[in-house]
Tab-separated table of C-alpha atoms in Angstrom:
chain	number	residue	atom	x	y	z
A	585	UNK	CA	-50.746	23.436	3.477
A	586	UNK	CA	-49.389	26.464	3.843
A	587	UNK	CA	-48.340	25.889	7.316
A	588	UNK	CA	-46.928	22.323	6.923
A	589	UNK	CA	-44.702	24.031	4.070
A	590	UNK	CA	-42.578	26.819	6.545
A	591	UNK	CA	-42.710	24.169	9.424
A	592	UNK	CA	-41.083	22.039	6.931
A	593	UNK	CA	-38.659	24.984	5.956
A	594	UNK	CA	-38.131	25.725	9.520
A	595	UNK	CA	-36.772	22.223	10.435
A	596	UNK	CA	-34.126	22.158	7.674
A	597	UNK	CA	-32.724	25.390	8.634
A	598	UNK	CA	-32.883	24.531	12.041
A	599	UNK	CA	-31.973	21.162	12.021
A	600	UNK	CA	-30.713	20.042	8.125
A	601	UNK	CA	-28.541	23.394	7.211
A	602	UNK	CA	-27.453	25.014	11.065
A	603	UNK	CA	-27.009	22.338	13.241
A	604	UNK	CA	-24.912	23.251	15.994
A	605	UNK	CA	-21.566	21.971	15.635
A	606	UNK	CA	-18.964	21.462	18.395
A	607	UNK	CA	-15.281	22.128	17.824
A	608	UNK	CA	-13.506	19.250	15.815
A	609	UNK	CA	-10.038	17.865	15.571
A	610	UNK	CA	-8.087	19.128	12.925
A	611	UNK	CA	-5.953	15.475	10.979
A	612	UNK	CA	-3.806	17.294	9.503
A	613	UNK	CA	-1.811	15.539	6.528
A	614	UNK	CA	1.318	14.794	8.418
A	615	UNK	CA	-0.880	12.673	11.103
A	616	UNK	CA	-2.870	11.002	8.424
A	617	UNK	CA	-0.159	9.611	6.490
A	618	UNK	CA	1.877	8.876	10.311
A	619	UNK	CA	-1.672	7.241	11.529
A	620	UNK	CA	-1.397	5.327	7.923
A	621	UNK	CA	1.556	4.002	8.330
A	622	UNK	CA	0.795	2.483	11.553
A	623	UNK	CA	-2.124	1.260	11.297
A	624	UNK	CA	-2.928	0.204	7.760
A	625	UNK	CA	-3.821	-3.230	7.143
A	626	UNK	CA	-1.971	-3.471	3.577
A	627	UNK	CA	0.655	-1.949	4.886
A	628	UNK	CA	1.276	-4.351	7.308
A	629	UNK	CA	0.856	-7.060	5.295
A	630	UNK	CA	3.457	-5.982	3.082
A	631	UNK	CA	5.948	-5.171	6.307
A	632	UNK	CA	5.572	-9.021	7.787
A	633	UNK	CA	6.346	-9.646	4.074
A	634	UNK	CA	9.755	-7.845	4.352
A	635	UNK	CA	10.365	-9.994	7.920
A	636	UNK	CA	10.129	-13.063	6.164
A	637	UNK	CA	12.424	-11.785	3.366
A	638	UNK	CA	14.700	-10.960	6.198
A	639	UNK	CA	14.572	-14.584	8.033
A	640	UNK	CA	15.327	-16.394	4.911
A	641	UNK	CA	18.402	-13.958	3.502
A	642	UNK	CA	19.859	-14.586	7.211
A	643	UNK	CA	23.089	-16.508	7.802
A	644	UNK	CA	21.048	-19.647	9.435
A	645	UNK	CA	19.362	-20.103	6.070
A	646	UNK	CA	21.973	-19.768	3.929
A	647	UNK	CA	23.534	-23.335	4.067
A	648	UNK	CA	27.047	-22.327	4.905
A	649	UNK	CA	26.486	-23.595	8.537
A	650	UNK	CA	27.074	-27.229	10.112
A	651	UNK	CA	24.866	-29.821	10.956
A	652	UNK	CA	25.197	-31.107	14.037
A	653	UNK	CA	22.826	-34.347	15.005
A	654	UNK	CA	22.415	-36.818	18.313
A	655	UNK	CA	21.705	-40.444	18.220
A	656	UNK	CA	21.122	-42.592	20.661
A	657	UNK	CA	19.919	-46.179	20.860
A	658	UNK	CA	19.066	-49.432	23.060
A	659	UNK	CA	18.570	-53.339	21.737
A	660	UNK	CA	17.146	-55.976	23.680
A	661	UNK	CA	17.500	-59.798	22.233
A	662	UNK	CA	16.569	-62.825	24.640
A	663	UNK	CA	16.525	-66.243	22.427
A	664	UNK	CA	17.632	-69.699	22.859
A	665	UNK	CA	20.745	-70.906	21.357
A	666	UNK	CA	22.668	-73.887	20.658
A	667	UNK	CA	26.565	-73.404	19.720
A	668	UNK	CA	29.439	-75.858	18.766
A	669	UNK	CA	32.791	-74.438	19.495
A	670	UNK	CA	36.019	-74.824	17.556
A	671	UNK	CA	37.272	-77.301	20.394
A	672	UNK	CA	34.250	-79.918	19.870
A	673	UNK	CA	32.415	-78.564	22.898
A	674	UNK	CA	29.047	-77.392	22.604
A	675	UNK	CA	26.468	-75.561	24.800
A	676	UNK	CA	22.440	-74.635	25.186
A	677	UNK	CA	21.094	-72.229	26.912
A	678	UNK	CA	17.284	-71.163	26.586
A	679	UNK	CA	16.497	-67.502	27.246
A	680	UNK	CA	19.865	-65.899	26.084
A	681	UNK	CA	19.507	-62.361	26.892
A	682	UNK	CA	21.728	-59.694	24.816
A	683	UNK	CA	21.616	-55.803	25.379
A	684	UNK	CA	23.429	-53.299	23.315
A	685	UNK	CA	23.093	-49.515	23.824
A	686	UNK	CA	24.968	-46.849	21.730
A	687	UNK	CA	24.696	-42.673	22.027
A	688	UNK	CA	26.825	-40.790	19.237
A	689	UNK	CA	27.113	-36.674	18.263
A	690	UNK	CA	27.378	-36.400	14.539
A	691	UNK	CA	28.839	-33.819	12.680
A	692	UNK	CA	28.568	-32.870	8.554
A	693	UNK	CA	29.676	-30.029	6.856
A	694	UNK	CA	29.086	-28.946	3.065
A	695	UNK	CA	32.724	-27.544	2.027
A	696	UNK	CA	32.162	-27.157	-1.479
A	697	UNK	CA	28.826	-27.303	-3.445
A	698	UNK	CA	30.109	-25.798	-6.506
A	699	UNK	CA	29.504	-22.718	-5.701
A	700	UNK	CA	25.370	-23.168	-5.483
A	701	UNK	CA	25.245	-22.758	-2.078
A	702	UNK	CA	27.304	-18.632	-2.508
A	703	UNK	CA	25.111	-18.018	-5.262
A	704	UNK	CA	21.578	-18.893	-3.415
A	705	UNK	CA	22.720	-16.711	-0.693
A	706	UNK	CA	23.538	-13.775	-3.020
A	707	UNK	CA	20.349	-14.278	-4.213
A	708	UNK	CA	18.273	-14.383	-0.982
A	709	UNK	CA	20.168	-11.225	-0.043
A	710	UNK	CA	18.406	-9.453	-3.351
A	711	UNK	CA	15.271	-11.253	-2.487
A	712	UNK	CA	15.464	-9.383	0.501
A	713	UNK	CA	16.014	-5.962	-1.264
A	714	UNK	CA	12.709	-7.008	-3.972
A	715	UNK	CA	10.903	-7.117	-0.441
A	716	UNK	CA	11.905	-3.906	0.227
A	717	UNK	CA	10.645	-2.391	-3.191
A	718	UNK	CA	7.713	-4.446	-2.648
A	719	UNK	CA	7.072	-2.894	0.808
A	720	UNK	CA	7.801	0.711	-0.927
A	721	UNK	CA	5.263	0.054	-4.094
A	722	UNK	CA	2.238	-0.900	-1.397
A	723	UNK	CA	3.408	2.203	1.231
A	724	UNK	CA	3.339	4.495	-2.096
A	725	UNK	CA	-0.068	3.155	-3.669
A	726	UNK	CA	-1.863	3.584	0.248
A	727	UNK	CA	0.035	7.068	0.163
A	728	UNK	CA	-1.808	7.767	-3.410
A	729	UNK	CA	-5.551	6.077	-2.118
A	730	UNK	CA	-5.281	8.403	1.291
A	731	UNK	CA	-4.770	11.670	-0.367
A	732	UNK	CA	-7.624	10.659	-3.071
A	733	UNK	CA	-10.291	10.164	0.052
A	734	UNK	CA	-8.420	12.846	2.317
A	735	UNK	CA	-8.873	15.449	-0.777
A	736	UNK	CA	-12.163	14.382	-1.473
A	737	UNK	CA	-13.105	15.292	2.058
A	738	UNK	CA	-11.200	18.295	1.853
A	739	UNK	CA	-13.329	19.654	-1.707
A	740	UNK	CA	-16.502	18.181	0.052
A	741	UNK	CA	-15.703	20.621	3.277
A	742	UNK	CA	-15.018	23.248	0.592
A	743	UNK	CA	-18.258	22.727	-1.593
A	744	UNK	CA	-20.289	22.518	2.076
A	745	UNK	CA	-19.124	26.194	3.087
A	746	UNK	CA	-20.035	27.446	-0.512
A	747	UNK	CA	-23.230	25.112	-0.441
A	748	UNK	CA	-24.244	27.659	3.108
A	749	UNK	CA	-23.118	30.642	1.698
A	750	UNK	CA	-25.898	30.340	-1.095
A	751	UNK	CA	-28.227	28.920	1.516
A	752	UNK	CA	-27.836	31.731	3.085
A	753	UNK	CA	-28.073	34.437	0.225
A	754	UNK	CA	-31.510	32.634	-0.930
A	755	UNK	CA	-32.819	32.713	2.789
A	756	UNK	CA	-31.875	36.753	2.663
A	757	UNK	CA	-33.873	36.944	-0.936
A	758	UNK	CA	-36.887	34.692	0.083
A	759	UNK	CA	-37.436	37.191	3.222
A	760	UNK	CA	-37.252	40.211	0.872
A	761	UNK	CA	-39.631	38.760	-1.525
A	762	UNK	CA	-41.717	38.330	1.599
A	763	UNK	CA	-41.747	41.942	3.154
A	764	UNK	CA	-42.179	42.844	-0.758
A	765	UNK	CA	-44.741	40.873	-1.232
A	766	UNK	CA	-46.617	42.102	2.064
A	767	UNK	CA	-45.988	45.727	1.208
A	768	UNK	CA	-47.668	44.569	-2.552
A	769	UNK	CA	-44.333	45.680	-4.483
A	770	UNK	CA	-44.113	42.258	-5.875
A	771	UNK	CA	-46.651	39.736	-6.537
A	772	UNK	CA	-46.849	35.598	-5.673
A	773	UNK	CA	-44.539	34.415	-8.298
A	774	UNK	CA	-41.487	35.934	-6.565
A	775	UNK	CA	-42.213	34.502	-3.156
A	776	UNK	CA	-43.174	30.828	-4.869
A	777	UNK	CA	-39.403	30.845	-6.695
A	778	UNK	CA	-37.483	32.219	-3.712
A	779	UNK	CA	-39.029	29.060	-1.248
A	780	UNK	CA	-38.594	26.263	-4.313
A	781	UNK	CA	-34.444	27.513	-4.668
A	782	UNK	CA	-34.143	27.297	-0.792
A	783	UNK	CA	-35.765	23.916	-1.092
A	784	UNK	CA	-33.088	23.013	-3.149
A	785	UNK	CA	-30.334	24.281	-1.676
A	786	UNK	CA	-31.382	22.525	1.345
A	787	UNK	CA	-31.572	19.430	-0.938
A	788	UNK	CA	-28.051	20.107	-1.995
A	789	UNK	CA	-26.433	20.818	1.381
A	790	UNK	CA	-28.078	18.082	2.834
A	791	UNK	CA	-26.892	15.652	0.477
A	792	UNK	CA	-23.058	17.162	0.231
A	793	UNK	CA	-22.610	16.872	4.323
A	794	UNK	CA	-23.547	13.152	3.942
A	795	UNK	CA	-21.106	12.532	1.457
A	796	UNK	CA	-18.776	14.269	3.950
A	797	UNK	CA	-19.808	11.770	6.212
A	798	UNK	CA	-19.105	8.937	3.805
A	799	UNK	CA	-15.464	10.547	2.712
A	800	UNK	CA	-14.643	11.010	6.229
A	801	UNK	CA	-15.307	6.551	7.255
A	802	UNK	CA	-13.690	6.253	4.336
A	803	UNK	CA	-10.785	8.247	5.230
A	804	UNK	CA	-11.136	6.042	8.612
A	805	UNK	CA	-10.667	3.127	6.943
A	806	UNK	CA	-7.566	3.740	5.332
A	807	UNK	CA	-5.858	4.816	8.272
A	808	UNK	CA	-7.542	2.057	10.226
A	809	UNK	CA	-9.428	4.252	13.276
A	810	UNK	CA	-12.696	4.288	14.176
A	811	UNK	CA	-15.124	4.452	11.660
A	812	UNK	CA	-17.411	7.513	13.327
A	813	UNK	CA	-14.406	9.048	14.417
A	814	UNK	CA	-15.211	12.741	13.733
A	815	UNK	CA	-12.586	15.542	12.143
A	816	UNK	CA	-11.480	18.619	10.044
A	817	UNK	CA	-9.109	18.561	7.133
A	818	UNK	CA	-6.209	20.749	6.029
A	819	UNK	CA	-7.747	21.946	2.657
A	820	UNK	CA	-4.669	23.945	2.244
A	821	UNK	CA	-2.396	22.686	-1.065
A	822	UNK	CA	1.164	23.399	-2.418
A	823	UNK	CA	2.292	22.498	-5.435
A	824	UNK	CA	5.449	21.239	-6.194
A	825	UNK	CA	8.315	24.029	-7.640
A	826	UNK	CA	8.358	23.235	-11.326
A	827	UNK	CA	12.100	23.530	-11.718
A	828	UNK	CA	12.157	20.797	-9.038
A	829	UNK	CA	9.481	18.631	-10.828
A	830	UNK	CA	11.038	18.325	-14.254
A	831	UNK	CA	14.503	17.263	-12.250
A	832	UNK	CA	12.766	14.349	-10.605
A	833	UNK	CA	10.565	13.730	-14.160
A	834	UNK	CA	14.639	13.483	-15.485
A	835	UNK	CA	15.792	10.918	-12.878
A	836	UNK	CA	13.187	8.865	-12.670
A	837	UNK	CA	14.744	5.939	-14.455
A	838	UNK	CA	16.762	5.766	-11.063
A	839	UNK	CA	13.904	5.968	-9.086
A	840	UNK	CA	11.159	4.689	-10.584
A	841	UNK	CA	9.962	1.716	-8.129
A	842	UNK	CA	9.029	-0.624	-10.889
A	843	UNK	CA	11.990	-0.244	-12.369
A	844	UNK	CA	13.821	-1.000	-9.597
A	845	UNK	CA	12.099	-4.086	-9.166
A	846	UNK	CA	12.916	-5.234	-12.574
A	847	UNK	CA	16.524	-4.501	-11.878
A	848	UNK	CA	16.675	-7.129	-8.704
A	849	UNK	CA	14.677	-9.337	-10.360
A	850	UNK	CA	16.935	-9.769	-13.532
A	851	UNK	CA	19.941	-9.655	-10.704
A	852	UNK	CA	17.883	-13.016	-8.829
A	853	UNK	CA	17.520	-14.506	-12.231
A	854	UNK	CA	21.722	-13.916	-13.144
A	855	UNK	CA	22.194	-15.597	-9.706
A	856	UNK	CA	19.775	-18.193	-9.687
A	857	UNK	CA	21.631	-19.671	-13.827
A	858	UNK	CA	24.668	-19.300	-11.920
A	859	UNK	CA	23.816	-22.076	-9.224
A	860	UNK	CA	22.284	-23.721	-11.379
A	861	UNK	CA	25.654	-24.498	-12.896
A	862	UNK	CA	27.210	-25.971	-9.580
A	863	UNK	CA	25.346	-29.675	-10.768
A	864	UNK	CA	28.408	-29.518	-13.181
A	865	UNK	CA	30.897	-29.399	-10.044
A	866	UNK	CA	32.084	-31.423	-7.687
A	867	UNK	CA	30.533	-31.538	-4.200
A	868	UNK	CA	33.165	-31.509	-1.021
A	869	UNK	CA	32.028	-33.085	2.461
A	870	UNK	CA	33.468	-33.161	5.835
A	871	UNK	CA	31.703	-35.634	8.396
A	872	UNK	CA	33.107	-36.662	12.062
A	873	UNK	CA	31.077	-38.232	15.155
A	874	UNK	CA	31.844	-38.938	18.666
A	875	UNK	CA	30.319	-42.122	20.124
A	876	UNK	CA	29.953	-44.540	22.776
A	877	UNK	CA	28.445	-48.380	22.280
A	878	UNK	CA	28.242	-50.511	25.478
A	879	UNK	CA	26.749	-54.652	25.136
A	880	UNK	CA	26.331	-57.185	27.577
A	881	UNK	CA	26.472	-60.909	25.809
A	882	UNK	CA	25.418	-64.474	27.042
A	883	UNK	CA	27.944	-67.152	28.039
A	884	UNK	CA	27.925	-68.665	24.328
A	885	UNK	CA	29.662	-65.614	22.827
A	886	UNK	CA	33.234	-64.742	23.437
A	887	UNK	CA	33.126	-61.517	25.156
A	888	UNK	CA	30.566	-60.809	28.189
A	889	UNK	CA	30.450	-57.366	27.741
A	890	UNK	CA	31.931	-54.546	25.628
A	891	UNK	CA	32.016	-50.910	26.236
A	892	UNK	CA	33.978	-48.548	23.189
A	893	UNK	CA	34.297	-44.915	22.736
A	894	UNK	CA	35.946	-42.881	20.395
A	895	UNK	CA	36.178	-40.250	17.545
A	896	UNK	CA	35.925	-40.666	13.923
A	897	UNK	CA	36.376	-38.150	11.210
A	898	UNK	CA	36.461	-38.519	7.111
A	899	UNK	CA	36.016	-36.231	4.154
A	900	UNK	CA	33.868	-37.419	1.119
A	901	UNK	CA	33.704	-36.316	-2.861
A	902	UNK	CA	30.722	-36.660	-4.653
A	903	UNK	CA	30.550	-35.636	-8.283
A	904	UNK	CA	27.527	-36.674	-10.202
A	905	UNK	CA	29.447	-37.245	-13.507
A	906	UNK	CA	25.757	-37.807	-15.483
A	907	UNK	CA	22.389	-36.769	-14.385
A	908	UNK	CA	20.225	-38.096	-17.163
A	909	UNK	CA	20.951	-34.299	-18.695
A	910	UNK	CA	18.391	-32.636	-15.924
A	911	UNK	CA	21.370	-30.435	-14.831
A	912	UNK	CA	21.781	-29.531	-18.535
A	913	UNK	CA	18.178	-28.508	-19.069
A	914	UNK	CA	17.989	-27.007	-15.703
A	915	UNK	CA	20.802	-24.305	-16.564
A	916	UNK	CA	19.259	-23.584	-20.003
A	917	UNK	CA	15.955	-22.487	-18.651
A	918	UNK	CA	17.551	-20.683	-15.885
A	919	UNK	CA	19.191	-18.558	-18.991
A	920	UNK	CA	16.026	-18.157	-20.878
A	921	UNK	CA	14.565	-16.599	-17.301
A	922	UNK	CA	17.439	-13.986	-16.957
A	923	UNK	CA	17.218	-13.202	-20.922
A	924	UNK	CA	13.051	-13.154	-20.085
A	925	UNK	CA	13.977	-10.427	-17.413
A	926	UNK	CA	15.381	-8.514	-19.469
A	927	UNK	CA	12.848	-7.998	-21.669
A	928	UNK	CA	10.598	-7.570	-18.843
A	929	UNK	CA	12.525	-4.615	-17.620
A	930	UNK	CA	12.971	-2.942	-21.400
A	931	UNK	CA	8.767	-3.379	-21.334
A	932	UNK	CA	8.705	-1.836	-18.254
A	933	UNK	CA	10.435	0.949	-19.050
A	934	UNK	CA	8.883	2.355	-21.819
A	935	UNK	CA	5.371	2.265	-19.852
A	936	UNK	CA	6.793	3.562	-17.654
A	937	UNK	CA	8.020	6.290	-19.972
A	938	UNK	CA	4.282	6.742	-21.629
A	939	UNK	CA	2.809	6.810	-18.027
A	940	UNK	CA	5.337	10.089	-17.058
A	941	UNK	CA	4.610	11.715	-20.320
A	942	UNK	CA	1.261	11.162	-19.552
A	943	UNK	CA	1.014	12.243	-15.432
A	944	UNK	CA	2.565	15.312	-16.765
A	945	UNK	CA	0.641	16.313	-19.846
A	946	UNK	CA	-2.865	15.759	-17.014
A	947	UNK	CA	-1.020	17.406	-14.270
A	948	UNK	CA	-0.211	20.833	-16.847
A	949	UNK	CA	-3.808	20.956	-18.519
A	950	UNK	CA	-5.685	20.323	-14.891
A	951	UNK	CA	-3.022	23.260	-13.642
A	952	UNK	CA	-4.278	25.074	-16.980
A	953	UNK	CA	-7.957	24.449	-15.975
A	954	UNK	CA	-7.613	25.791	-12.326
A	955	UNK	CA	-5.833	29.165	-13.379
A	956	UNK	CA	-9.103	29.264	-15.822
A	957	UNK	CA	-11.702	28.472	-12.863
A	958	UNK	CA	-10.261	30.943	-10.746
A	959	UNK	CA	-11.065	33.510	-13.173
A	960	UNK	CA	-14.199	32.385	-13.606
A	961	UNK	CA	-14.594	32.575	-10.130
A	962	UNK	CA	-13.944	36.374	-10.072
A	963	UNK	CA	-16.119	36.971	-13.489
A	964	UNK	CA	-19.221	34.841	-11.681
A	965	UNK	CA	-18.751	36.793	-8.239
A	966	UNK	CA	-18.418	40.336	-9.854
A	967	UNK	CA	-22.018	39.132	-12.044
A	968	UNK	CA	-23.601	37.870	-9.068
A	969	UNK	CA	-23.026	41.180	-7.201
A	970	UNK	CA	-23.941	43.320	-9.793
A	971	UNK	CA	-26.888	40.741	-9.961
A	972	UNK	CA	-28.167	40.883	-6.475
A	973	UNK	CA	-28.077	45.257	-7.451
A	974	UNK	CA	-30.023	44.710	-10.256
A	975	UNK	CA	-32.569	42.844	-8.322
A	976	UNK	CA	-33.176	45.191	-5.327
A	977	UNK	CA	-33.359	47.723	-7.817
A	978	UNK	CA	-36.452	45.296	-9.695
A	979	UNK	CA	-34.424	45.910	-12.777
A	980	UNK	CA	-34.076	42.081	-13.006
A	981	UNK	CA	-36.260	39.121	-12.187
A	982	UNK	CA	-35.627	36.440	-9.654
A	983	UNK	CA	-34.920	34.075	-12.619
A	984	UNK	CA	-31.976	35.786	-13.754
A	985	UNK	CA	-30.563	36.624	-10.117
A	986	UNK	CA	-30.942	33.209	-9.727
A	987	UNK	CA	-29.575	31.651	-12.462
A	988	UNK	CA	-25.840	34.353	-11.485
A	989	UNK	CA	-26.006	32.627	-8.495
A	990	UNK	CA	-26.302	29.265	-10.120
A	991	UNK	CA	-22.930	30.474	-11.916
A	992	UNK	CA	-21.309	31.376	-8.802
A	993	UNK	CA	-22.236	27.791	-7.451
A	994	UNK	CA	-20.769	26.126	-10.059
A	995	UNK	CA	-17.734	28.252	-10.440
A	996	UNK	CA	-16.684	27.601	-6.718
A	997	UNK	CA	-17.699	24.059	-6.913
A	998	UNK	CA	-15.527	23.529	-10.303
A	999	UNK	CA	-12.682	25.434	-8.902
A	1000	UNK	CA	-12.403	23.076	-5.759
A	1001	UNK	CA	-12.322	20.406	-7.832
A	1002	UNK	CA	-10.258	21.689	-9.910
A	1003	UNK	CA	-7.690	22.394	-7.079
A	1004	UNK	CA	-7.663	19.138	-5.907
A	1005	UNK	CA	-7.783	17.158	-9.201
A	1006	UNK	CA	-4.316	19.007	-9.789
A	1007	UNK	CA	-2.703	17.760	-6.482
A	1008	UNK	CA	-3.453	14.518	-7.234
A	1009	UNK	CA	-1.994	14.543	-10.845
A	1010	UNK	CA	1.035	15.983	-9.367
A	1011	UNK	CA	1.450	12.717	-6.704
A	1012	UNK	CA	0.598	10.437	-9.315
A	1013	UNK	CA	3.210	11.771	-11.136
A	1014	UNK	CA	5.725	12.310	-7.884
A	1015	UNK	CA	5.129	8.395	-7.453
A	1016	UNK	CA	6.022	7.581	-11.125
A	1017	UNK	CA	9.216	9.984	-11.099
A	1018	UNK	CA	9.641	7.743	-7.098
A	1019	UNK	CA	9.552	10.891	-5.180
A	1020	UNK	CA	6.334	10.465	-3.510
A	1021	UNK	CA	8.191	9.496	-0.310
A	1022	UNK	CA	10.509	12.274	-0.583
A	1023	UNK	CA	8.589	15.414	-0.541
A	1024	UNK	CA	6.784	17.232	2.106
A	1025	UNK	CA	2.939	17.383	2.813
């Protein structure tokens, strides 16, 4: 038993805890968010979005363009006929035959619509812009969800090198309990506790590098690459100047994405009631064709054949005087949905108020917290030391040098996440203030 317990411990330090590891690619955050925005599905989802928008506010949508159409047509008749002249003379045939053919280019133009058609193309053109915000929102959210996962790798890469530090300061006591033990200057119990805490901090490491493994696909995902594509992280993090911060916290009812999107929206809706008004107005039309008719007749009409070509041209008013009041109800409820976005955008803004007040106050106490876990970091570090002195010294048990290096652990382990759980308060609240796009990574 004894045996089958150090082979064990042998193959997790040689295969579970120091693996070899070749040299890996370093993604650094630039190439992460570049390899994002190329590659993300959402984000292209969002960008064929924006080329539609962009088709329908163009100039061939917009209704201000001619019509332009080609007929063309052939008739065949063959029927007997019997006809009485004006003279008294009459005349049969059987099998009469009569062709006609005709071709014609027609052309119609809108000149006035009351005004609908200006309005719908102002409003396309805004439609357009709301695409744009749209396209900004989804690129700003996928920013936010990549630096969650990338940090997350980052802390896990953090927490793995801590993780083998106390590996390895457990493997150092476990072989001094041994050589102690052989030499009869401690007894069993010091051996026993020094292999059951390497056990465990096998245990640990092992399960921290495979949620590495996890945060890392996941990290694949979002920037759409292979899945066991392997790679480092930058865990390197600035944080924003705070004189800087509170200016963009101060203009972020300008920037503010959401806001923004209110704005065009209650601009569509004051363009939409405004052609809806043009059913009140008359409509102006211009129409002209060019066309050629050709028939060929039997001998009981007056004409054998006929060939004409020419131009017409004529311009037409239309001005639907009464609807049934459809018009009428139609323009109210277009005013109702501009006042309605209005309201949207005051609702809007005051969440959007409570969620700034609110980024900040998190991003302040989780700075607060990681000024506190670095000092705990020094305070456990400085106890562990003077820990590990006590110990060779047999001043102290194994218990208590092992629950200072416990402390330590933890202390790293909080302060990582500490770090990181800052950063990502500050781009939540960079993204409310709309500056996320702005700043450098």
């Amino acid at each position: 038993m004894r045996v089958f317990y150090k082979s064990l411990l042998a193959f997790f330090i040689m295969f579970g805890i120091y693996s070899p590891s070749s040299a890996q690619e370093v993604l650094t955050k630039q190439e992460a968010i570049t390899q994002m925005l190329d590659n993300n599905f959402g984000i292209q989802l969002a960008e064929n979005q924006l080329d539609i928008a962009d088709n329908n506010q163009d100039i061939l949508n917009s209704g201000y363009l001619p019509s332009l159409t080609g007929n063309a047509g052939a008739n065949y008749t063959k029927d007997d006929q019997d006809v009485t002249f004006r003279d008294g003379e009459s005349n049969s045939i059987t099998g009469a035959e009569t062709t006609r053919y005709n071709a014609s280019v027609n052309f119609n133009y809108v000149l006035f619509d009351g005004l609908g058609r200006f309005w719908n193309y102002k409003s396309l053109k805004e439609e357009y812009n709301l695409s744009s915000l749209q396209a900004r929102e989804t690129i700003e959210l996928t920013l936010l969800q990549l630096f969650t996962v990338y940090y997350e790798v980052a802390r896990l890469t953090e927490n793995e090198q801590v993780l083998k530090q106390t590996y390895g300061n457990t493997q150092q006591r476990l072989k001094r309990a041994e050589y102690s033990f052989e030499y009869g200057q401690v007894n069993k119990l010091e051996v026993l506790n020094a292999e059951v805490d390497i056990v465990n901090d096998s245990i640990n490491l092992l399960n921290t590098r495979q949620l590495l493994e996890n945060a890392k696909r996941d990290l694949n995902v979002v920037i759409n690459t292979d899945l066991d594509r392997n790679f480092d992280v930058d865990t390197l993090v600035d944080f924003t100047n705070q004189i800087q911060l509170e200016n963009y916290v101060n203009s972020a009812d300008a920037n503010n994405v959401n806001l923004l999107q209110a704005e065009k929206n209650i601009t569509i809706s004051d363009y939409d009631y405004k052609a809806s008004k043009a059913v009140f107005l008359p409509s102006i039309g211009l129409t002209g064709s060019y066309g050629w008719n050709e028939g060929n007749f039997p001998v009981t009409s007056f004409a054998t054949s006929s060939t004409t070509t020419g131009v017409s041209g004529g311009v037409s008013l239309s001005w639907d005087l009464f609807d049934g009041g459809r018009g009428i109800t139609t323009t109210k409820n277009a005013k109702i949905q501009y006042d309605n976005q209005q309201l949207v955008k005051e609702q809007i803004k005051k969440e959007v108020t409570r969620d700034i007040y609110n980024a900040r106050g998190n991003y302040q106490n989780r700075l607060n917290v990681l000024d506190l876990q670095k000092k705990n970091i020094s305070t456990a570090k400085n106890n562990f030391e003077r820990s590990s002195e006590q110990y060779k010294l047999g001043q102290i048990t194994s218990v208590e040098l092992r629950q200072s290096q416990v402390n330590l652990l933890n202390a790293q382990t909080s302060s990582n996440l500490a770090k990181y759980d800052a950063k990502l308060a500050e781009l939540e609240l960079l993204q409310l203030t709309g500056q996320l796009l702005n700043i450098e990574f």
